[in-house]
PDB file of C-alpha atoms in Angstrom:
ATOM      1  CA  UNK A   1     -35.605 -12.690  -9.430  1.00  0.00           C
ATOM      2  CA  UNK A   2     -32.121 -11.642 -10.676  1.00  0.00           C
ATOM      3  CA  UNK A   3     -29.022 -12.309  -8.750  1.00  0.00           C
ATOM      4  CA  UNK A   4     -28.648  -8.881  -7.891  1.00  0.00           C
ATOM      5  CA  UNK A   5     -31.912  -8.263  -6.496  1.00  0.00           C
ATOM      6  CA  UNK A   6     -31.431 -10.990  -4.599  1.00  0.00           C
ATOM      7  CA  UNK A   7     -28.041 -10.219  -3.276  1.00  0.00           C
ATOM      8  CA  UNK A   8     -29.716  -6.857  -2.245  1.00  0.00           C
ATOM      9  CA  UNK A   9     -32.434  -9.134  -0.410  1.00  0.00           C
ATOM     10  CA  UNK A  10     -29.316 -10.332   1.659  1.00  0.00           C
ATOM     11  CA  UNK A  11     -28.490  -6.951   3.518  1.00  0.00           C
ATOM     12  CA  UNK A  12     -32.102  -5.973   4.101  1.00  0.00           C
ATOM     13  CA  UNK A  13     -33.722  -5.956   7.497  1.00  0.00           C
ATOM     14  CA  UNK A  14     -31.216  -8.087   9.294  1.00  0.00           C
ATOM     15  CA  UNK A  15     -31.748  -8.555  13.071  1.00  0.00           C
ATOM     16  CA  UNK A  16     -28.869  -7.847  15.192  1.00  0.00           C
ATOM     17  CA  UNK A  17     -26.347 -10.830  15.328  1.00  0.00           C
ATOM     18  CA  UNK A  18     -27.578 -12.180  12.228  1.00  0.00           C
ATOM     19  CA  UNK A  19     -24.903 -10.513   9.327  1.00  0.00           C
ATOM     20  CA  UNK A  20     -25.006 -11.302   6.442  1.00  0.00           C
ATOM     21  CA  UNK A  21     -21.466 -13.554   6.133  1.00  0.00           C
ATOM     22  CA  UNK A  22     -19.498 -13.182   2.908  1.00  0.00           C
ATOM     23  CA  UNK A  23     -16.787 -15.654   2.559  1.00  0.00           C
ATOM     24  CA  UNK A  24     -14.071 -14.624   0.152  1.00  0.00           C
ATOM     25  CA  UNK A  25     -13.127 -17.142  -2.786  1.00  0.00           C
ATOM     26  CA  UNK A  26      -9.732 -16.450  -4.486  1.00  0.00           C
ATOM     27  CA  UNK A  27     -10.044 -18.550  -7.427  1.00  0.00           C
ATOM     28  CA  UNK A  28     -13.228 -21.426  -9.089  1.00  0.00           C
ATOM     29  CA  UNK A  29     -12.140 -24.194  -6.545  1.00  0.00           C
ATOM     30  CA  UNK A  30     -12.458 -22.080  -3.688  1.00  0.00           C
ATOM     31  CA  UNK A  31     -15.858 -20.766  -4.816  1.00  0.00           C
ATOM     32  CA  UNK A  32     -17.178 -23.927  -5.373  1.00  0.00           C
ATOM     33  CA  UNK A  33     -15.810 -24.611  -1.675  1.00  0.00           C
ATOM     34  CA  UNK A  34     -17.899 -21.722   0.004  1.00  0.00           C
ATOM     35  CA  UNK A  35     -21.455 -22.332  -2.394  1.00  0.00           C
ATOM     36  CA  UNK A  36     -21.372 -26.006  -1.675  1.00  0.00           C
ATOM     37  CA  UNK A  37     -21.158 -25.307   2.181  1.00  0.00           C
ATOM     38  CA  UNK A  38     -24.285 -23.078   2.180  1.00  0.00           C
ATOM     39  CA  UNK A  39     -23.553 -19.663   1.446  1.00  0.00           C
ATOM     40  CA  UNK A  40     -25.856 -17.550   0.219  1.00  0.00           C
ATOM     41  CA  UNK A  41     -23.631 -14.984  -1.940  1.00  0.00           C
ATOM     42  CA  UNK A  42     -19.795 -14.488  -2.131  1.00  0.00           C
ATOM     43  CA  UNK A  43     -17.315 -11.253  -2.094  1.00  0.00           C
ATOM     44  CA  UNK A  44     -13.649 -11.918  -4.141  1.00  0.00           C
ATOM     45  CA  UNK A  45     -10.945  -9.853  -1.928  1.00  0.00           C
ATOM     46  CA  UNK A  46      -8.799  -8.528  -4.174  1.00  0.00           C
ATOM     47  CA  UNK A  47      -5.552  -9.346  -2.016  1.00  0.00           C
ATOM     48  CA  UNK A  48      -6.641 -12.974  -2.141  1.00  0.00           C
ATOM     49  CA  UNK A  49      -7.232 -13.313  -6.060  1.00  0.00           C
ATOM     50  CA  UNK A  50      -3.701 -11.030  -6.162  1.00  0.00           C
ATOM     51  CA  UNK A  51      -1.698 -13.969  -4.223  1.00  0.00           C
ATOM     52  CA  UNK A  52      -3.564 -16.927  -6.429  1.00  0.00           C
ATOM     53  CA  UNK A  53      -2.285 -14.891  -9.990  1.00  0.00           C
ATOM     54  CA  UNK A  54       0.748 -14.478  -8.600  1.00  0.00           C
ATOM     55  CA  UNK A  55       1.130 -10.503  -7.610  1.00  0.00           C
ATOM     56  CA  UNK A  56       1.153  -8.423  -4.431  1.00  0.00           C
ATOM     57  CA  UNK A  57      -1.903  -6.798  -3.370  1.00  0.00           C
ATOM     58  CA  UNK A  58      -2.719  -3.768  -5.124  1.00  0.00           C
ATOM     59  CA  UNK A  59      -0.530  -4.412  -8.278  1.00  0.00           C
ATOM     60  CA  UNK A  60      -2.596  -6.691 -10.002  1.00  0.00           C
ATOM     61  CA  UNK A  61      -3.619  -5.711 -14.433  1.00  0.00           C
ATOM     62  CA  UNK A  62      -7.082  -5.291 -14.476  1.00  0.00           C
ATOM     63  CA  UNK A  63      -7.446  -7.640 -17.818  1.00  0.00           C
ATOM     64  CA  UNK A  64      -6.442 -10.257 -15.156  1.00  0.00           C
ATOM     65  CA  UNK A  65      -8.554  -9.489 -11.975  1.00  0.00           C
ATOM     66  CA  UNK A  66     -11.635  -9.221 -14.650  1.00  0.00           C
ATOM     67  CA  UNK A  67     -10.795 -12.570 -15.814  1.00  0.00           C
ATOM     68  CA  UNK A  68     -10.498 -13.976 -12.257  1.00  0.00           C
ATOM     69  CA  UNK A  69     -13.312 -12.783 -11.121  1.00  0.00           C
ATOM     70  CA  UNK A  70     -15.427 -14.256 -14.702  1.00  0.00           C
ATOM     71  CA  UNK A  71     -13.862 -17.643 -13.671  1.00  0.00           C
ATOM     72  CA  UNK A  72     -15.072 -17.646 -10.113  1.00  0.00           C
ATOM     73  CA  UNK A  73     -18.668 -16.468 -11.521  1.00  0.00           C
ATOM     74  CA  UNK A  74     -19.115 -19.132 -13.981  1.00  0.00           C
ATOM     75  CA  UNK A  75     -17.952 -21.575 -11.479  1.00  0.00           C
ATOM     76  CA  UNK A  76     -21.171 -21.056  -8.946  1.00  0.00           C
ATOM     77  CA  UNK A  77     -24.473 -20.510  -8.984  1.00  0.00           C
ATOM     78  CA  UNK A  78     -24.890 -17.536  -6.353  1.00  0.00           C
ATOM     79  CA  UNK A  79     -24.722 -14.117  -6.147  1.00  0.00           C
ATOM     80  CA  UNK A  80     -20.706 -12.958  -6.440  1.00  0.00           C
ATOM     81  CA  UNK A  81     -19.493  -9.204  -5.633  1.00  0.00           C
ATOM     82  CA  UNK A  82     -16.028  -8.164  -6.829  1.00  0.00           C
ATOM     83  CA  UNK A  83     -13.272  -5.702  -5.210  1.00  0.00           C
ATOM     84  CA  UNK A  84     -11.907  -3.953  -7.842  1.00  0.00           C
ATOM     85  CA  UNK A  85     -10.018  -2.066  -5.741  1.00  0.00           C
ATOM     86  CA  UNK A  86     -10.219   2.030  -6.996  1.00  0.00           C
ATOM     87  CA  UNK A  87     -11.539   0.611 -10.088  1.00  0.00           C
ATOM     88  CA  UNK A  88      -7.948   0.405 -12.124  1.00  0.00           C
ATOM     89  CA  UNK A  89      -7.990   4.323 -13.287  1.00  0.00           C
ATOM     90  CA  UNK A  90     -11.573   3.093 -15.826  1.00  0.00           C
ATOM     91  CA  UNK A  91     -13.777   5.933 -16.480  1.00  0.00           C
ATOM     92  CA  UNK A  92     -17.451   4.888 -14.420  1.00  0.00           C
ATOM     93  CA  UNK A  93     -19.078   3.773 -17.498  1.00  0.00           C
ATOM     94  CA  UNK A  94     -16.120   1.431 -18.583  1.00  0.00           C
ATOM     95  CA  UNK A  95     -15.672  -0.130 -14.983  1.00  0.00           C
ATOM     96  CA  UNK A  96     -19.258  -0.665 -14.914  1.00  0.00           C
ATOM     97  CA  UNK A  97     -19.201  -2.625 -18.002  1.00  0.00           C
ATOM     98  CA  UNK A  98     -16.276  -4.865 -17.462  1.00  0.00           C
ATOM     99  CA  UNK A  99     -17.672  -5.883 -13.955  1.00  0.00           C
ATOM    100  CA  UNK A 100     -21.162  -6.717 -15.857  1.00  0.00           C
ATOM    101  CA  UNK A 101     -19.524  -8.734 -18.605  1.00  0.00           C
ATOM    102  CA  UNK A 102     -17.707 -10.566 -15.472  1.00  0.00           C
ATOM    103  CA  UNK A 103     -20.995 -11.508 -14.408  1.00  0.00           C
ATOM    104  CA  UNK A 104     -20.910 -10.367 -10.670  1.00  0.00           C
ATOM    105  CA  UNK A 105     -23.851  -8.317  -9.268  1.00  0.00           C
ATOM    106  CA  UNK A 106     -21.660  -5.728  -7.116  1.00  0.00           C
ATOM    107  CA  UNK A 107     -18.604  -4.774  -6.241  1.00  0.00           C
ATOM    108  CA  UNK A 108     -16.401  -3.057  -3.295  1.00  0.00           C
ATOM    109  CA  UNK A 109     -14.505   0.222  -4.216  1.00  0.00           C
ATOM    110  CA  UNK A 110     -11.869   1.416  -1.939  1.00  0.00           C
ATOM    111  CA  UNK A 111     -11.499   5.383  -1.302  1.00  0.00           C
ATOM    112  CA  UNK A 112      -7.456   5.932  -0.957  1.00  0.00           C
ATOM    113  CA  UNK A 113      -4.561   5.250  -3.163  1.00  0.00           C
ATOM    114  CA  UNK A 114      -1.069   3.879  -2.234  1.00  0.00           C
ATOM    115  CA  UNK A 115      -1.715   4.716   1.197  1.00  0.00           C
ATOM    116  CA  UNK A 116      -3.669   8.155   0.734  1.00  0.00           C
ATOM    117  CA  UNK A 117      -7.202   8.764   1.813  1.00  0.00           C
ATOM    118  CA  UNK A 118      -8.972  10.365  -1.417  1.00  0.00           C
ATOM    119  CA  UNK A 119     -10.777  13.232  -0.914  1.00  0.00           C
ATOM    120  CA  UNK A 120     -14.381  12.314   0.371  1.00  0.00           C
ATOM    121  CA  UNK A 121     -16.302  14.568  -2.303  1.00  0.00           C
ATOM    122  CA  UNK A 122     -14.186  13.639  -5.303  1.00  0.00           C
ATOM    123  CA  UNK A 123     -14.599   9.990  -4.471  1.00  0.00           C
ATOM    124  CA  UNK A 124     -18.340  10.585  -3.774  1.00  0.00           C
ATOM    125  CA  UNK A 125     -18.911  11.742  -7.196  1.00  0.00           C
ATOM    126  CA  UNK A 126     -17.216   9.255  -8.618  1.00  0.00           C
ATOM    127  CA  UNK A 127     -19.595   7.207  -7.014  1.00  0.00           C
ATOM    128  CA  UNK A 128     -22.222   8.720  -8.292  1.00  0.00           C
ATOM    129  CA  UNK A 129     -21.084   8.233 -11.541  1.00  0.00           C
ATOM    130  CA  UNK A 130     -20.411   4.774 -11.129  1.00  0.00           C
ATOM    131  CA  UNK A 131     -24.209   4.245  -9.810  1.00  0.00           C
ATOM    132  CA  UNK A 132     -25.320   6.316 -12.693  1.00  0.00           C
ATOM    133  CA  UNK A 133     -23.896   4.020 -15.148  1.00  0.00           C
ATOM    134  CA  UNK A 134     -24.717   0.860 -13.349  1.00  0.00           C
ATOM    135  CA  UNK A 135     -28.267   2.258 -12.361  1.00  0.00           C
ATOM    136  CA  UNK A 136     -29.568  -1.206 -10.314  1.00  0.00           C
ATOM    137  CA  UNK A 137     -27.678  -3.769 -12.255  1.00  0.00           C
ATOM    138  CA  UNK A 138     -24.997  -3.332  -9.524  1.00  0.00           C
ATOM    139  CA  UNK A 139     -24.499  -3.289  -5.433  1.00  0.00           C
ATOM    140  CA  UNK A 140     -21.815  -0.966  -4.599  1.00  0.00           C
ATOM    141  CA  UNK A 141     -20.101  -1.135  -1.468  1.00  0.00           C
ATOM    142  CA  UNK A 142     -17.930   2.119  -0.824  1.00  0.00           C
ATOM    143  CA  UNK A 143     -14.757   1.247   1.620  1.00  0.00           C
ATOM    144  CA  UNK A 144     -13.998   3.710   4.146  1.00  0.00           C
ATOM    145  CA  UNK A 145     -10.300   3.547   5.022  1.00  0.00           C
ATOM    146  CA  UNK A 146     -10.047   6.030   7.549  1.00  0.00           C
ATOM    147  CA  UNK A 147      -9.665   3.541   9.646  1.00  0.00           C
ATOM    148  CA  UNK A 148      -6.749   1.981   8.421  1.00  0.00           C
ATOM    149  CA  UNK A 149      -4.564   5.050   7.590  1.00  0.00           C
ATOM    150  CA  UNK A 150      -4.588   5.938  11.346  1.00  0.00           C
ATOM    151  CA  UNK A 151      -7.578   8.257  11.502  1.00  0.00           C
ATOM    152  CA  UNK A 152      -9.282   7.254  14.559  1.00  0.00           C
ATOM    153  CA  UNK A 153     -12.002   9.256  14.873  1.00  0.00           C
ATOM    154  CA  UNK A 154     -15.264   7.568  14.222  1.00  0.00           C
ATOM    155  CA  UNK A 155     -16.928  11.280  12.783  1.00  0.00           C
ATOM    156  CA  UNK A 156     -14.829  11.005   9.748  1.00  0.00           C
ATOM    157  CA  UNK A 157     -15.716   7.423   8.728  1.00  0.00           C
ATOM    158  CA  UNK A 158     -19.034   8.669   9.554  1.00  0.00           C
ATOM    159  CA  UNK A 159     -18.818  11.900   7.665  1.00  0.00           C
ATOM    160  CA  UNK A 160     -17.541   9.771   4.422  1.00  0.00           C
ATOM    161  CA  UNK A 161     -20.542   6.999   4.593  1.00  0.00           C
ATOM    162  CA  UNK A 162     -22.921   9.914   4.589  1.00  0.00           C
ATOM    163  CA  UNK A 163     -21.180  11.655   1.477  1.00  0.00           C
ATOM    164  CA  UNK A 164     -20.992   7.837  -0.075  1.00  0.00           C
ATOM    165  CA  UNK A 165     -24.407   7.074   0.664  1.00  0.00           C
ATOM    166  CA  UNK A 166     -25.831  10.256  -0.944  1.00  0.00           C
ATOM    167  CA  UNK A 167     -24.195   9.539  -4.058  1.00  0.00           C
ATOM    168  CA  UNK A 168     -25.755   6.076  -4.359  1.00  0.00           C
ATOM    169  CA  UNK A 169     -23.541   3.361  -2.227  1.00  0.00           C
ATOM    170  CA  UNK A 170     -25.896   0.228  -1.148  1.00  0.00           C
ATOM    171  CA  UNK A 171     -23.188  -0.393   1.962  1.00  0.00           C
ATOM    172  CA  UNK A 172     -19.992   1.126   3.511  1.00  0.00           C
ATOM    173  CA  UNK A 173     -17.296  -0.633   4.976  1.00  0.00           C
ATOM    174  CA  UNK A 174     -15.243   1.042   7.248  1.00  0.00           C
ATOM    175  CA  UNK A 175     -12.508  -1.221   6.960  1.00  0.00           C
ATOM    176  CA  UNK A 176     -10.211  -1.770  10.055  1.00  0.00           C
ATOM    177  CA  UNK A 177     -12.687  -0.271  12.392  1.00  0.00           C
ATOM    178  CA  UNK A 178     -12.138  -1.317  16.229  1.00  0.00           C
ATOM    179  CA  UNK A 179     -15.236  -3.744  17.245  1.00  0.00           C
ATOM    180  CA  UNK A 180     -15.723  -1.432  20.107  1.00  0.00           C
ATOM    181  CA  UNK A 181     -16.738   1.785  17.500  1.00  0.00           C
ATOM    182  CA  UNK A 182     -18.955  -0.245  15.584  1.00  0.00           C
ATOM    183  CA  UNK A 183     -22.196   0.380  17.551  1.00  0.00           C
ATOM    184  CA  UNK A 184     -21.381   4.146  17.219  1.00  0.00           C
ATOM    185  CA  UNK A 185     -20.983   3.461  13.293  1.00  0.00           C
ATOM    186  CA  UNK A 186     -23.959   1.783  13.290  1.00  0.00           C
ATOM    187  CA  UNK A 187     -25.627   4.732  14.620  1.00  0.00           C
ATOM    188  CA  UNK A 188     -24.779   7.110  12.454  1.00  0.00           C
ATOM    189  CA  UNK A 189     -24.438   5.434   9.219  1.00  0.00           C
ATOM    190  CA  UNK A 190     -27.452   5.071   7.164  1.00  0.00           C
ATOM    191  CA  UNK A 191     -27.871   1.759   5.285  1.00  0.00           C
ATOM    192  CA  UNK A 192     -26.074  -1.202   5.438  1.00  0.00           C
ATOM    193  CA  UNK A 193     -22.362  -1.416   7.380  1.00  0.00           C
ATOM    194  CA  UNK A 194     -19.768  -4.361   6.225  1.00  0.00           C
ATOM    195  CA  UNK A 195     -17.512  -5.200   8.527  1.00  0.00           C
ATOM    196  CA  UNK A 196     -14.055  -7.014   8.184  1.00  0.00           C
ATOM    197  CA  UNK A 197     -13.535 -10.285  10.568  1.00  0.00           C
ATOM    198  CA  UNK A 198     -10.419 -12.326  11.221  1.00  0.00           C
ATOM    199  CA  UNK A 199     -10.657 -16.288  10.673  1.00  0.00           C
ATOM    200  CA  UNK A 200     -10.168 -17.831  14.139  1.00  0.00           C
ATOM    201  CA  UNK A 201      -9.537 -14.669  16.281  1.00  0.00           C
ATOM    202  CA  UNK A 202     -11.515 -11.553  17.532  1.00  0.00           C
ATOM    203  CA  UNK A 203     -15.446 -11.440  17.653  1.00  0.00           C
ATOM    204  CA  UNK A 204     -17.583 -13.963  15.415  1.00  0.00           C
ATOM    205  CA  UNK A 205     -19.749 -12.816  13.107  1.00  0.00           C
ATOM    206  CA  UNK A 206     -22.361 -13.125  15.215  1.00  0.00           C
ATOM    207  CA  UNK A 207     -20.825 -10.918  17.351  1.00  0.00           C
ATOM    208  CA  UNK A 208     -19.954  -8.228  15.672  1.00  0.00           C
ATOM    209  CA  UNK A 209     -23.549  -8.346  13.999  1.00  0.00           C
ATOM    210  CA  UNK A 210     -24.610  -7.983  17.509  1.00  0.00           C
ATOM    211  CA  UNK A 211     -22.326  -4.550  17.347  1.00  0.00           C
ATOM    212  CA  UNK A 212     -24.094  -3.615  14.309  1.00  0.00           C
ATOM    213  CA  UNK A 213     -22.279  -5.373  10.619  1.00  0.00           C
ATOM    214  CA  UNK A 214     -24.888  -5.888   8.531  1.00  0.00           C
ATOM    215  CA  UNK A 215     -22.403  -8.117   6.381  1.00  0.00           C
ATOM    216  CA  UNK A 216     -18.973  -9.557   7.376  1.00  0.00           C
ATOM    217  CA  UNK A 217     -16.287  -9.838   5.155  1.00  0.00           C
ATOM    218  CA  UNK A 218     -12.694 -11.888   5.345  1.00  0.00           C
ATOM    219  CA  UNK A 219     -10.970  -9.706   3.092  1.00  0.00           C
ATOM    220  CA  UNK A 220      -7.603 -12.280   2.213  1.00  0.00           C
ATOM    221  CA  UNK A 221      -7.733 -14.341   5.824  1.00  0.00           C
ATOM    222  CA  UNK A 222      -9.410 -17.497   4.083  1.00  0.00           C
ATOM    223  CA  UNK A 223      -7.045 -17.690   1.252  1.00  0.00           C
ATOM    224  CA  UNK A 224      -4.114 -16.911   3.531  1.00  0.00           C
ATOM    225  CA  UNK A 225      -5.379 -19.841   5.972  1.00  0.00           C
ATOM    226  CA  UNK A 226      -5.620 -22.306   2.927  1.00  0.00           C
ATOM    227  CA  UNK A 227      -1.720 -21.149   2.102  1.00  0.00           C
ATOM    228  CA  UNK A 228      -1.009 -21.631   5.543  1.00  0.00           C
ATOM    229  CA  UNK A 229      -2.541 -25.148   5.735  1.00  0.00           C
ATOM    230  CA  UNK A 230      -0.836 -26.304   2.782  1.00  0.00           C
ATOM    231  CA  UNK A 231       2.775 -25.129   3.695  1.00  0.00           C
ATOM    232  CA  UNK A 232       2.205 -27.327   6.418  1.00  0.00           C
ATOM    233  CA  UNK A 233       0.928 -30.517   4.410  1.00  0.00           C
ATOM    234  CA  UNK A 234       3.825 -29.642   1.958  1.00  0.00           C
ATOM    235  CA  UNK A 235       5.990 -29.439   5.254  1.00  0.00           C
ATOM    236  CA  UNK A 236       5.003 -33.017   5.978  1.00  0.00           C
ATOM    237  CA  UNK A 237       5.479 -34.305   2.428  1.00  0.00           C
ATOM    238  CA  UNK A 238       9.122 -33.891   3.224  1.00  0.00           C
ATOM    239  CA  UNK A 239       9.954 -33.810   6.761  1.00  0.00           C
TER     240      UNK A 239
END
C-alpha cells in the first residue's frame, strides 16, 4: 500500500473520541521525535518550520519550505502532509509537483491572504484544480479561516467545506473554531473535520474527537513548547 493510501486509511471511519492525532514536526530531529513515539502519520505547520529557518510565519520562500519539508520526509518512515500555506502564488500543476518531489502524501491549503478571507468559489476552483493535477497521489486538506478572521457564524464555515468538498478536498479544517461549535460542524460538514488543539490547555484530543475532529492538529504549539523549554535550560546554563 502507498503512503498515501494509507494516510487516507487514517481519517476513515473513526469512532467518536478516537481522532486521528497529527503531531507537527518543524524540522528532521523533531520528526524523528514524533515517529519514534508511535505516530502513525505527521502534518509540518508552516509557522513552526517558519521559526526553525529563521522567518515569521507567512513570509517564508517557497524553495525553502519545499526543502524543509524534503528533509523532514527523508528523515521518517510514515506518512507526512505539508502546509504550504496558499500554495506560494504556483499555478495547481506546479504546486502539485513540488509537494510530490518533497515526498509528502498531502498537504493543508489555507483560504485567506494577509488577513483576508478569499472568496469561497475562487478558492474552490482552485481546489479543483489542484485535485485535478494531483488526482489521488495527494490528501488535501482545505483550511477554513472564517473562524479566525472574526466570522462567527458556524453557516459560513459550513457553507465553505461544502464548496471545498465538491471540488475534491479529503478534509476541512475550520481553524480556530470554538470546541463548543464543533458538533454543529460535524453535522453539517461532509467528510473528514481537522481540528486545531493547544498543547497542555483546552479539550484533549480525545475530547474534541468526542465533539466530532476526525484529526487534531497542533499547528506551531509543539515547536513553540520545545523553544519554550529550551529558553529555560539555556536560562539555567547561566543563572
Amino acid at each position: 500500500m502507498s503512503k498515501v493510501e494509507t494516510f487516507r486509511r487514517l481519517h476513515r471511519s473513526r469512532p467518536l473520541g478516537d481522532p486521528l492525532v497529527l503531531p507537527g514536526p518543524w524540522d528532521a530531529a523533531s520528526a524523528r521525535v514524533f515517529a519514534e513515539a508511535g505516530f502513525p502519520a505527521l502534518a509540518t505547520p508552516s509557522a513552526g518550520v517558519a521559526a526553525s529557518l529563521g522567518y515569521e510565519d507567512g513570509r517564508t520562500p517557497a524553495d525553502e519550505m519545499f526543502a524543509a519539508v524534503a528533509r523532514i520526509v527523508r528523515s521518517v518512515d510514515v506518512p507526512v502532509s505539508a502546509d504550504v500555506e496558499g500554495g506560494y502564488g504556483l499555478p495547481p500543476k506546479e504546486l502539485v509537483e513540488r509537494l510530490l518531489e518533497t515526498g509528502a502524501v498531502g498537504c493543508n491549503l489555507e483560504d485567506s491572504v494577509d488577513g483576508v478571507l478569499k472568496d469561497p468559489r475562487e478558492q474552490a476552483d482552485w481546489i479543483a484544480e489542484v485535485r485535478s493535477a494531483a488526482a489521488d497521489r495527494l490528501f488535501v486538506n482545505a483550511r477554513i479561516d472564517t473562524f479566525a478572521h472574526g466570522v462567527t457564524d458556524p453557516d459560513r464555515a459550513i457553507e465553505r467545506a461544502a464548496l471545498y468538498v465538491a471540488a475534491g478536498a479529503d478534509c476541512v479544517y475550520p481553524i480556530g473554531a470554538p470546541p463548543d461549535v464543533l458538533p454543529l460542524l460535524r453535522a453539517g460538514i461532509q467528510g473528514p473535520v481537522n481540528v486545531g488543539a493547544q498543547v497542555g490547555k483546552g479539550p484533549s484530543p480525545a475530547e474534541l474527537g468526542a465533539r466530532g475532529a476526525t484529526r487534531v492538529t497542533f499547528g506551531p504549539g509543539l515547536q513553540r513548547r520545545a523553544a519554550q523549554a529550551l529558553e529555560e535550560i539555556a536560562g539555567g546554563l547561566i543563572a
